[in-house]
Coordinates of C-alpha atoms and ligand atoms in Angstrom, one line a residue:
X1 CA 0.0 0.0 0.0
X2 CA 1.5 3.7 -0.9
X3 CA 0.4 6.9 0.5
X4 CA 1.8 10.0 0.2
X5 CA 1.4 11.6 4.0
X6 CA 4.3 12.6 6.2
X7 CA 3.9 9.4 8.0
X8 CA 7.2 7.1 7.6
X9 CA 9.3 6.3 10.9
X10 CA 12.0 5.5 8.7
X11 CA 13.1 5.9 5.0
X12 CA 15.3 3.7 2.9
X13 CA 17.2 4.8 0.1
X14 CA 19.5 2.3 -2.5
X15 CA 16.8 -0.6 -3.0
X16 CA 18.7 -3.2 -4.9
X17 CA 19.2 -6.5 -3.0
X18 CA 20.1 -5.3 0.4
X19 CA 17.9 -1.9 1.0
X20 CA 14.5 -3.6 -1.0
X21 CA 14.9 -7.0 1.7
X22 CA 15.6 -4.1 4.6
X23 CA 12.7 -2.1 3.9
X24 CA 10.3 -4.9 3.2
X25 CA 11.9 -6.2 7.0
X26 CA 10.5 -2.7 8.7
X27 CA 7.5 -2.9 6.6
X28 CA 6.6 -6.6 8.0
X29 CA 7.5 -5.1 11.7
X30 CA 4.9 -2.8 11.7
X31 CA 6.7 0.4 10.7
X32 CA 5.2 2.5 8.1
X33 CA 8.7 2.8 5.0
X34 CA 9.7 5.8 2.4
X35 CA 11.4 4.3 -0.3
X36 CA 13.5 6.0 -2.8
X37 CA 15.9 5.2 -5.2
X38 CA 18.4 6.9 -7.5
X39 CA 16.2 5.2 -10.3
X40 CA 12.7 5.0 -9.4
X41 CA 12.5 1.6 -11.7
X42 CA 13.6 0.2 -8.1
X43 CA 11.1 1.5 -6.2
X44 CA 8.0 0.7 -8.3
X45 CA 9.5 -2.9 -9.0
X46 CA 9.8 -3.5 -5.1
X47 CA 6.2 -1.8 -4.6
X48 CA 5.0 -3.9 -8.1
X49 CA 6.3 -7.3 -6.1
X50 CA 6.2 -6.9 -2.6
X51 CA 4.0 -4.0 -1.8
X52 CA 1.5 -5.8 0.1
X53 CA 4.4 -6.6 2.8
X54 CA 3.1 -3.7 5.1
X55 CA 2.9 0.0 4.6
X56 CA 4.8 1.8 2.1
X57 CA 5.6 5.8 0.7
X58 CA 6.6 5.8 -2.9
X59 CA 8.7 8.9 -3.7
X60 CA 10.8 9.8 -6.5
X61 CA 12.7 13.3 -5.2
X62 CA 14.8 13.7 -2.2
X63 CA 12.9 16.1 -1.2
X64 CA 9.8 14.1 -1.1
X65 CA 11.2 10.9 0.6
X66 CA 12.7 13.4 3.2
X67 CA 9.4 15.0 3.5
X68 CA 7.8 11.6 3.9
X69 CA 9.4 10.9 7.3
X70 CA 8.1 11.8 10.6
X71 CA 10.5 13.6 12.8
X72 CA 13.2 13.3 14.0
X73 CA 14.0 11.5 10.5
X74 CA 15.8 8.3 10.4
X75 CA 17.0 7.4 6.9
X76 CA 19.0 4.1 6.3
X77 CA 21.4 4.8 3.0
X78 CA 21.6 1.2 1.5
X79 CA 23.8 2.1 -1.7
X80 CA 26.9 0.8 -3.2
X81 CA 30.1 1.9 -0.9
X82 CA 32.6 4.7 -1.4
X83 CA 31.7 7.6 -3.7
X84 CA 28.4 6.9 -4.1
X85 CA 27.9 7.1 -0.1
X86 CA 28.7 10.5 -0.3
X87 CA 26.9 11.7 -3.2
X88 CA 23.8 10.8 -1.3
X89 CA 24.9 11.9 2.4
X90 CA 25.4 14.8 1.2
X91 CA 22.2 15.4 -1.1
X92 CA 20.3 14.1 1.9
X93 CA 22.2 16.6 4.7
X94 CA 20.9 19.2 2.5
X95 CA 17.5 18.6 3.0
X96 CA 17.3 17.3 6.5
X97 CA 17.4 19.3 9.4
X98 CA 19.8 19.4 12.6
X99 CA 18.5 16.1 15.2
X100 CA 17.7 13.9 12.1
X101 CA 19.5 10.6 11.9
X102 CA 21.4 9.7 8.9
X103 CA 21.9 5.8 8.7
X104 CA 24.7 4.2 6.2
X105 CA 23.8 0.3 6.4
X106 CA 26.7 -0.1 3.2
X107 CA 30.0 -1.8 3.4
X108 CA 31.5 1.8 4.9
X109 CA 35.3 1.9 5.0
X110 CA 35.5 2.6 9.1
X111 CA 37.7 5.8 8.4
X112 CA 35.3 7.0 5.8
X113 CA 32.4 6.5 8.7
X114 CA 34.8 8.7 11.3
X115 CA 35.4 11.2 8.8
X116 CA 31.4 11.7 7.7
X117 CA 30.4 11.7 10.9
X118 CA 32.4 14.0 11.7
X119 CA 30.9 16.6 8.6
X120 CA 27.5 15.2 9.8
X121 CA 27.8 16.5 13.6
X122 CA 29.4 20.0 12.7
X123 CA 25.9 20.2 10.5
X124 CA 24.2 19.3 13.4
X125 CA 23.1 16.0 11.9
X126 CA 23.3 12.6 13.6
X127 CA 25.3 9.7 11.5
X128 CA 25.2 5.9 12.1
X129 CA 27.7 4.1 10.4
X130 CA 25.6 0.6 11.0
X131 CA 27.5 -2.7 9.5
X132 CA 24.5 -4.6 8.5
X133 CA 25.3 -8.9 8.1
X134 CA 23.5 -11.8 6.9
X135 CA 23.5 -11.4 3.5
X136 CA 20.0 -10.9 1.2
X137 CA 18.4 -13.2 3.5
X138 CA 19.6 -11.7 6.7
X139 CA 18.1 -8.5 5.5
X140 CA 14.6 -9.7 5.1
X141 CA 14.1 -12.1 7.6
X142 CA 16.5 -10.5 10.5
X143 CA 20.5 -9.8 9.9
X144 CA 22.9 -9.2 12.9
X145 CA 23.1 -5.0 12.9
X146 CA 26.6 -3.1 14.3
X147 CA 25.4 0.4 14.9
X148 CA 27.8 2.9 15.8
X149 CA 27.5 6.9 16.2
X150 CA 26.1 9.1 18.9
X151 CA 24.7 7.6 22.0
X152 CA 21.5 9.7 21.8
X153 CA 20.7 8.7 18.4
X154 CA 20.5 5.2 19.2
X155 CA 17.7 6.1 21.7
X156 CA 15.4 6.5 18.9
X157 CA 16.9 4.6 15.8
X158 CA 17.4 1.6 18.7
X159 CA 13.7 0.2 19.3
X160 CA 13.5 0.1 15.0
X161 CA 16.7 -1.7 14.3
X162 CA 16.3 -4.0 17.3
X163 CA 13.2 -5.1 15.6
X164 CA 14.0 -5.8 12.7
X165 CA 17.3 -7.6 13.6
X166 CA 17.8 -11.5 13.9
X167 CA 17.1 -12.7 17.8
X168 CA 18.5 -15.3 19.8
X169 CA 17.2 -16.4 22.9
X170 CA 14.9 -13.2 22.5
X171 CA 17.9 -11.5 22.9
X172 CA 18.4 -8.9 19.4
X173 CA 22.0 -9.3 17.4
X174 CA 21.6 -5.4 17.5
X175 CA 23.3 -3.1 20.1
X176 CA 24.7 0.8 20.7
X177 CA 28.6 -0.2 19.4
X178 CA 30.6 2.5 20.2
X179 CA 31.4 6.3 18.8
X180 CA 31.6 7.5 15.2
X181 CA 33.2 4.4 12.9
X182 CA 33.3 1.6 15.3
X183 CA 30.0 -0.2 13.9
X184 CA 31.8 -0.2 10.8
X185 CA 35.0 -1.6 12.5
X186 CA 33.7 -4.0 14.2
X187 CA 31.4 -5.1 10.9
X188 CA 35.0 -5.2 9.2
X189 CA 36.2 -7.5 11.5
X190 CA 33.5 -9.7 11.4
X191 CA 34.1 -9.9 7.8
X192 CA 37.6 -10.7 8.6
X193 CA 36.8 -13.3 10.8
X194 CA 34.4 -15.0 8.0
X195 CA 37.3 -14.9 5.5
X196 CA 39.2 -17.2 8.1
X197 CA 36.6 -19.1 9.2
X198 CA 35.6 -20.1 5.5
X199 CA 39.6 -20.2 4.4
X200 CA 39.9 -23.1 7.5
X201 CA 36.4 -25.1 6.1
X202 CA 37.9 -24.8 2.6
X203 CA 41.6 -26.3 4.1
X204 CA 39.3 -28.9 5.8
X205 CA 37.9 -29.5 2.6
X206 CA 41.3 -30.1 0.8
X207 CA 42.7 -32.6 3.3
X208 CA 39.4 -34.4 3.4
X209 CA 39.1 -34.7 -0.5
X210 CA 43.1 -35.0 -0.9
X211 CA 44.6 -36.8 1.9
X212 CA 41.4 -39.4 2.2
X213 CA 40.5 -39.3 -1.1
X214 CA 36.4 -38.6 0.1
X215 CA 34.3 -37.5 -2.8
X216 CA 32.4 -34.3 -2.0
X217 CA 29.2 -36.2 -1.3
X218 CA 30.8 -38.2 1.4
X219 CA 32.6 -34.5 2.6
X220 CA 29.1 -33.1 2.8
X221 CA 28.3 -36.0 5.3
X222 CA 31.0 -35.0 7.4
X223 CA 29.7 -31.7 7.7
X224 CA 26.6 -32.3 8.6
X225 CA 28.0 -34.2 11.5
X226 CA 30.2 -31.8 12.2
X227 CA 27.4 -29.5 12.3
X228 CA 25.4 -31.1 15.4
X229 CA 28.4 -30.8 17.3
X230 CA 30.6 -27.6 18.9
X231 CA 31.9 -26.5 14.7
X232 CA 28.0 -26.3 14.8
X233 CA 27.6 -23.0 12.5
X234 CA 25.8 -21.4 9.3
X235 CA 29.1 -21.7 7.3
X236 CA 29.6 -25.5 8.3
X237 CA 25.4 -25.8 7.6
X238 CA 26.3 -24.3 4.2
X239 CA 29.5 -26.0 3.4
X240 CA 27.5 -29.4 3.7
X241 CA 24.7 -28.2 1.1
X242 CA 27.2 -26.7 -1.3
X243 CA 29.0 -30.3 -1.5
X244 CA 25.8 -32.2 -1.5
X245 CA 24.4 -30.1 -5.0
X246 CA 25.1 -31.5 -8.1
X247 CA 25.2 -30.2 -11.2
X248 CA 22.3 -30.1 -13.6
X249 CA 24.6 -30.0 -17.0
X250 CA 27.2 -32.2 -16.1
X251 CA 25.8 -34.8 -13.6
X252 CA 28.7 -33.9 -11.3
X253 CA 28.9 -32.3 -7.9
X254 CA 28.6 -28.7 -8.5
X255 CA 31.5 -27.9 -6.6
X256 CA 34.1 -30.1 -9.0
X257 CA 32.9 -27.6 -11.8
X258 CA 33.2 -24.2 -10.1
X259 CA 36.5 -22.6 -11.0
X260 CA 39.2 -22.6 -8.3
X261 CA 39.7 -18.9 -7.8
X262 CA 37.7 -17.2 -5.1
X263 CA 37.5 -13.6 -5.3
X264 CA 36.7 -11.1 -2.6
X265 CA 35.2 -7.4 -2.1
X266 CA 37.6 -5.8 0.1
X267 CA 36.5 -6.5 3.7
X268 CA 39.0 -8.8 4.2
X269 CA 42.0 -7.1 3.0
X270 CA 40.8 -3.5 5.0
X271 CA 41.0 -6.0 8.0
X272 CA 44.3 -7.0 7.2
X273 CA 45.6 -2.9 6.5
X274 CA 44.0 -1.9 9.7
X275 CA 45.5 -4.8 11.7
X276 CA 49.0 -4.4 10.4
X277 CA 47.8 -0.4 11.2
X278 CA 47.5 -1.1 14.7
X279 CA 50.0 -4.1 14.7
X280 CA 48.0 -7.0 15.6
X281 CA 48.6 -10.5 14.4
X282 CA 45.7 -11.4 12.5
X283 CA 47.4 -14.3 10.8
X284 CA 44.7 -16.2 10.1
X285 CA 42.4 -13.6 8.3
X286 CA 46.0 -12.7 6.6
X287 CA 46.6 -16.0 5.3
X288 CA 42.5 -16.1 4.6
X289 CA 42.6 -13.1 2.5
X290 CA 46.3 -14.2 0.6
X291 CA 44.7 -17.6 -0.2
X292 CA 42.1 -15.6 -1.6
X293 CA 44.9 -13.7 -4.4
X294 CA 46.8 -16.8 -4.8
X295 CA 44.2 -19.1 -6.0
X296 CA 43.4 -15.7 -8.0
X297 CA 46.3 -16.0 -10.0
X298 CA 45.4 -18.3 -12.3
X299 CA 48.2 -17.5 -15.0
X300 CA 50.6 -17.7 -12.4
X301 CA 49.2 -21.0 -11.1
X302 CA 48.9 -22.1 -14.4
X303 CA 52.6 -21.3 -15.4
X304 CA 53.7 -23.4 -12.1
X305 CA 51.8 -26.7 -12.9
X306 CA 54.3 -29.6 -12.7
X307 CA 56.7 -28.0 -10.1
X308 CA 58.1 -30.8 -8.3
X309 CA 56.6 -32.1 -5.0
X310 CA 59.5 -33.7 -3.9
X311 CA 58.9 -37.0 -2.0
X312 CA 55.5 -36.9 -0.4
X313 CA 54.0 -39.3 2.0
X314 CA 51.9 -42.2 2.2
X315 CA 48.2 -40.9 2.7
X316 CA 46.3 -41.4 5.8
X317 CA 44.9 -45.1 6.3
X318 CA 43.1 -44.7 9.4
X319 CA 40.1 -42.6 7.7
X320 CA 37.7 -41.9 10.8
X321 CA 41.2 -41.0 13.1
X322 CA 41.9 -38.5 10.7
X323 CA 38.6 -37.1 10.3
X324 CA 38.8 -36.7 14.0
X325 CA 41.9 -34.6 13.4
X326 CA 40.9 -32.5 10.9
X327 CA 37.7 -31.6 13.0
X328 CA 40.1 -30.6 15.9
X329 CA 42.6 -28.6 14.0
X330 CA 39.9 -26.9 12.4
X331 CA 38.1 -26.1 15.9
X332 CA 41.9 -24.9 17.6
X333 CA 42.4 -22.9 14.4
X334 CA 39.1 -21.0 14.5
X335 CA 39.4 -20.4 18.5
X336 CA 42.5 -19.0 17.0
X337 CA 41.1 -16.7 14.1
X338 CA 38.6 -15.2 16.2
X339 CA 41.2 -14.5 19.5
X340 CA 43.0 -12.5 16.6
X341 CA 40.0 -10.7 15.4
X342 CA 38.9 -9.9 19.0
X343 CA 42.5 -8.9 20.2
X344 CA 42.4 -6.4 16.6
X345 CA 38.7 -4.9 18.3
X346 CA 40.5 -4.2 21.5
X347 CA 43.0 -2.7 20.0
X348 CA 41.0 -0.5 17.6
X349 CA 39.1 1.0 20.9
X350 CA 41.7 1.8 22.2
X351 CA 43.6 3.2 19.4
X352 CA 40.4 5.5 18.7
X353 CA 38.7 5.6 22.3
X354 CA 35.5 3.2 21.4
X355 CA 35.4 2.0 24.8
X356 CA 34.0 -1.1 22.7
X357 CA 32.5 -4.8 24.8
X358 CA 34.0 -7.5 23.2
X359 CA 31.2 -10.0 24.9
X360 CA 28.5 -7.8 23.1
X361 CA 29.5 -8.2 20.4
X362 CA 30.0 -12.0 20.6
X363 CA 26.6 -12.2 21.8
X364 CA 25.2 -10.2 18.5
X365 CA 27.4 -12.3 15.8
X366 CA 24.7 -14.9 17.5
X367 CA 22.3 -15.0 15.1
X368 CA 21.6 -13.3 11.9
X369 CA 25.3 -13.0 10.5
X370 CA 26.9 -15.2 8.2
X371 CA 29.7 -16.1 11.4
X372 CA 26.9 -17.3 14.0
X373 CA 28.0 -20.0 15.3
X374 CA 27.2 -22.2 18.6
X375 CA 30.6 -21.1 20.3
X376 CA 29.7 -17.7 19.8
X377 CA 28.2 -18.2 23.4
X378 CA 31.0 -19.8 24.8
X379 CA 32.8 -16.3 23.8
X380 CA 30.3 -14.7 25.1
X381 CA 30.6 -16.4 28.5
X382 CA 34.2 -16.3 28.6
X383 CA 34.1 -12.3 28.1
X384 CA 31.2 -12.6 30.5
X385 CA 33.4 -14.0 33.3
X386 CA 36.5 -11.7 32.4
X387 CA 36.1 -8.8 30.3
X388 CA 39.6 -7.8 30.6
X389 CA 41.1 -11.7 28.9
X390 CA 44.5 -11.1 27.8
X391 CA 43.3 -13.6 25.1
X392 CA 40.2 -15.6 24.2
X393 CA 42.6 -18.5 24.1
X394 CA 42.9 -18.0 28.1
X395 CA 39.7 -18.1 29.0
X396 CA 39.2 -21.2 30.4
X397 CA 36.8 -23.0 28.0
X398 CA 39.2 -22.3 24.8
X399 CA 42.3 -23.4 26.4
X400 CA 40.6 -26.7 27.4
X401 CA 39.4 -26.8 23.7
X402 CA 42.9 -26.0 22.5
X403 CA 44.8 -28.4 24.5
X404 CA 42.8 -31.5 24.0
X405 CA 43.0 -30.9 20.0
X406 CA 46.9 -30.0 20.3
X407 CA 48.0 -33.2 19.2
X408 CA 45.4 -33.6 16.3
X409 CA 46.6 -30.6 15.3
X410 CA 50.2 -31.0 14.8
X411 CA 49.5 -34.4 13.2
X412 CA 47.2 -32.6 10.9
X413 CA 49.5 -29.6 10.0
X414 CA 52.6 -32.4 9.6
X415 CA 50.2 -34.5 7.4
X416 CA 49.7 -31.8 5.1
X417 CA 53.1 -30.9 4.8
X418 CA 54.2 -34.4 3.7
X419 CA 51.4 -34.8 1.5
X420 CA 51.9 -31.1 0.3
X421 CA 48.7 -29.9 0.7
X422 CA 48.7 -26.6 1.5
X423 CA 47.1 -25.3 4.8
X424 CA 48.1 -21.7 5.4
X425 CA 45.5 -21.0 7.8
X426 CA 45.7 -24.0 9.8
X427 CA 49.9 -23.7 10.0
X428 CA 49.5 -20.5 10.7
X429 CA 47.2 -20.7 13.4
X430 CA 49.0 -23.3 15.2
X431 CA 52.4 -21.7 14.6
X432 CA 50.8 -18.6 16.3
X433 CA 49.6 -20.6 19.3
X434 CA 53.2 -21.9 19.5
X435 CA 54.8 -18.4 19.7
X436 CA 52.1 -17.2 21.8
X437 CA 53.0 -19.9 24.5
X438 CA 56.3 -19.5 24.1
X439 CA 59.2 -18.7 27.0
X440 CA 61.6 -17.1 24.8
X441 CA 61.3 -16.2 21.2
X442 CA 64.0 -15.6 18.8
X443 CA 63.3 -11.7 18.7
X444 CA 66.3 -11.3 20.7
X445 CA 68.0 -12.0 17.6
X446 CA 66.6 -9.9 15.9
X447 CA 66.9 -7.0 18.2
X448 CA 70.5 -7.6 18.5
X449 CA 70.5 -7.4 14.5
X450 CA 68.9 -4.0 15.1
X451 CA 71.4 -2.8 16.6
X452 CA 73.8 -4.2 15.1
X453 CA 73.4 -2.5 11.4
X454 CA 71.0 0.3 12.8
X455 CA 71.9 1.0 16.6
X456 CA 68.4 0.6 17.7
X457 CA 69.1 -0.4 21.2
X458 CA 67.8 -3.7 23.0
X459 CA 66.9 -4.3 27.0
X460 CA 68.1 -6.6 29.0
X461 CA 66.4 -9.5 30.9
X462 CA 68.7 -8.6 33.9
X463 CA 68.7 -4.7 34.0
X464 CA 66.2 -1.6 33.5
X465 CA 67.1 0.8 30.8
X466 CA 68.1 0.2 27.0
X467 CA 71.7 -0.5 25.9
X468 CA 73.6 -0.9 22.8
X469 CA 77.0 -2.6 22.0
X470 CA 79.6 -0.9 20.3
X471 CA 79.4 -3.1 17.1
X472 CA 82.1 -1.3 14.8
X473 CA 83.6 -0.3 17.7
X474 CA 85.6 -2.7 20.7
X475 CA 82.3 -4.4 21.4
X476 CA 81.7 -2.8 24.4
X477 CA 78.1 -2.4 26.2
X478 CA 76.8 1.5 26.6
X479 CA 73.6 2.4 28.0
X480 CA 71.5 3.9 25.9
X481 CA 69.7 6.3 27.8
Ligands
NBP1 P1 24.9 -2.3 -4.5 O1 26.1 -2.2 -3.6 O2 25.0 -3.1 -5.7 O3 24.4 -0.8 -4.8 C1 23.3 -0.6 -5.7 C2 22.5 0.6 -5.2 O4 23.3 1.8 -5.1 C3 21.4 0.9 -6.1 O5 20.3 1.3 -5.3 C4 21.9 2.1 -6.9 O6 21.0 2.9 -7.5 C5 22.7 2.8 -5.8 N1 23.6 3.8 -6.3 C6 24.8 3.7 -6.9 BR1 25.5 2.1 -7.5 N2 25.4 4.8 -7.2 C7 24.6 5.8 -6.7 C8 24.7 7.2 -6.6 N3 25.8 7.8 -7.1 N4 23.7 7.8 -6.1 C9 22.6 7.2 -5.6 N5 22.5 5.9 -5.6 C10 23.5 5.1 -6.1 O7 23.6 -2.8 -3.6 P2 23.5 -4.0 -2.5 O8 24.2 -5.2 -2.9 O9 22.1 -4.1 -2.1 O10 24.4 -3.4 -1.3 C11 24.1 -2.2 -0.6 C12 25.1 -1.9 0.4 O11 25.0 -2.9 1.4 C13 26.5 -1.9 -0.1 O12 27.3 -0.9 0.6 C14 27.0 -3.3 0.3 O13 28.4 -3.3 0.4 C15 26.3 -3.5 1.6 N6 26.1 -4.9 2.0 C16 25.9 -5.8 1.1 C17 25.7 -7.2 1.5 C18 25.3 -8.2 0.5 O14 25.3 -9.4 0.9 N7 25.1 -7.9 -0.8 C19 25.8 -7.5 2.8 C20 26.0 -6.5 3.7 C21 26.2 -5.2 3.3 P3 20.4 2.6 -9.0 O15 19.4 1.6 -8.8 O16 19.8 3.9 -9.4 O17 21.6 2.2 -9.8

């Protein structure tokens, strides 16, 4: 139904895929919805389909969508990233006025968020950089919502979003993040964290196809009972229903004719810049997102066909022991990928003041995102019991986890190596587990190469202060001081 009153509670402009399923979500919560679109095709085709979802204002001017909206306005931008962001901010800032509430639900670079809300404030405008998950589907039937932005706007814009987002236990995957870009952050990491999480099913994958020799129906069985126990998760429900389709041309399982390259939109590699930024090890979402490139490369990959293997081992014989294995190096590694991605969080509040709740946001990645995942509560509790954990791998649940897969996964990471398979994410993971534990690293080398060819000082294990040794000198220790 369309009217053409000043009745909407909130407005959404860019309806392709993301903003139409968004808006219809309001629409079927009750809340009356001003559409608009660059192109008004967009608007009368959602209206033309879906129209009877609930109660709807057709406009075709900014003027009229923003006149549409009752006050304070609340308009969720839903339109491609970057450039296009701005065009519409700032055609919509010019017709707003100061206590309305500008929403960008897009793929928002976190800086861009910090910057425009920034322009938005000194206009006396409220802007919530919101990272919206779940995908088309999250967006109509409930997707896991990362607000960020003033405190006081979330008051009002709170009550709609929470609606509309995915629940579990009747608790909302929607809460207040944090200032200015941190719901963007925090949306970027999450994205991070699915690169690695989906870069560990895919090595799973490999091992259980190349080192067992499985076909992919008999992977997808794995899955699924993977899935009923603590992997359970929407990418490991996914993974089993993406082996099990077949393809209608060939009569083969879909996934033996998709091409090898995966390609990627940028979340994952923003994670990467922001954590080498603020110089966190996210190794796994690193490895994730170079995976990504490499199998990219086809030329490249092409040109190195037939390099030599060298001697590789005998496969596996014990099929349901290494199974096993593979399911616990793949749990270790993900308690690993998502320690990294919450140690990056911490470190992004404190680099920009976010004052951000790590076990909040475990408890919204719940439901509705494309990470939820059973042991998304056991984060939850373990943040719950400790908010200030050094390390997710320390709270007591994880490093249980961790230590009874240990040996599975250091047979699984040797397996691959002498099958050569390649595992980036799962090496990685445990070779970052291994340093983390470590007594003594071999940094001390490296500091005394430091300052050796650039006189950048070391410290001492036995002594305050910082020193450096005469190297072209007679050898001799000064203090640095
Ligand atoms: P797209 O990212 O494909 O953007 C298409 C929309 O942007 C259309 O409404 C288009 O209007 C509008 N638009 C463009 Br392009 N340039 C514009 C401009 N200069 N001025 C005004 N409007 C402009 O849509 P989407 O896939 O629905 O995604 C929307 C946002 O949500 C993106 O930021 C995306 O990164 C994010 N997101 C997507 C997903 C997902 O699973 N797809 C998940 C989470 C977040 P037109 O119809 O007139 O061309």
């Amino acid at each position: 139904m369309a009217s053409s009153t000043a009745t909407a509670q909130i407005g959404v402009t860019g309806l392709a895929v993301m903003g139409s399923n968004i808006a219809r979500n309001f629409a079927r919560n009750g809340y009356t919805v001003a559409l608009h679109n660059r192109s008004v095709a967009k608007t009368d085709a959602l209206l033309a389909a879906h129209g009877n979802d609930g109660s709807f204002v057709r406009t075709e001017t900014i003027e009229e969508f923003v006149g549409a909206l009752e006050k304070p306005r609340r308009v969720l931008i839903m339109v491609k990233a970057g450039e296009a962001t701005d065009a519409v901010i700032e055609e919509l800032a010019g017709a707003m006025e100061p206590g309305d509430i500008i929403i960008d639900g897009g793929n928002a670079l976190y800086t861009d968020t910090i910057r425009r809300e920034a322009a938005m404030a000194a206009r006396g405008l409220n802007f919530v950089g919101a990272g919206i998950s779940g995908g088309e589907e999250g967006a109509l039937n409930g997707p896991a919502i990362m607000p960020g932005g003033p405190k006081e706007s979330y008051e009002s814009l709170g009550p709609l979003l929470e609606s509309i987002a995915a629940k579990v236990d009747g608790v909302p995957c929607c809460t207040h993040i944090g200032p200015d870009g941190s719901g963007h952050f925090v949306k970027m990491v999450h994205n991070g964290i699915e690169y690695a999480d989906m870069q560990l099913i895919g090595e799973a994958y490999h091992l259980l196809r190349d080192a067992l020799g499985l076909g992919a129906g008999e992977i997808a069985d794995v899955f699924t009972g993977w899935n009923s126990g603590e992997l359970e998760s929407y990418l490991v429900e996914i993974t089993a229903q993406v082996l099990q389709q077949t393809d209608a041309k060939t009569g083969q399982p879909l996934v033996d004719v998709i091409v090898d390259a995966a390609e990627q939109k940028g979340t994952g590699r923003w994670t990467v810049k922001s954590a080498l930024d603020l110089g966190v090890p996210v190794t796994g979402i690193a490895e994730a997102v170079f995976a990504r490139a490499l199998s990219g490369s086809r030329a490249q990959r092409k040109a190195a066909q037939g390099l030599a293997s060298g001697t590789l081992a005998e496969k596996p014989t014990d099929t349901a022991q290494f199974t096993e294995d593979i399911r616990r190096a793949l749990y270790a590694s993900k308690i690993v990928a998502y320690a990294q991605g919450f140690d990056q969080i911490a470190a992004g509040s404190t680099e920009y003041d976010w004052d951000l709740h790590p076990g909040d946001l475990a408890t919204i990645w719940r439901g509705g995102c494309i990470i939820r995942a059973r042991f998304l509560d056991r984060i939850k509790e373990a943040y719950e019991q400790n908010p200030a954990l050094p390390s997710l791998i320390l709270a007591p649940y994880f490093r249980e986890a961790i230590e009874e897969a240990v040996d599975s996964w250091r047979r699984v990471v040797s397996a691959a190596v002498r099958l050569g398979i390649p595992v980036p994410a799962f090496a990685s993971s445990l070779s970052y587990y291994d340093a983390l534990r470590a007594e003594r690293l071999p940094a001390a080398l490296t500091q005394g190469q430091r300052d050796y060819f650039g006189a950048h000082t070391y410290e001492r294990t036995d002594a305050e202060g910082k020193f450096h040794t005469l190297w072209s000198g007679d050898r001799s220790e000064v203090s640095a001081e």
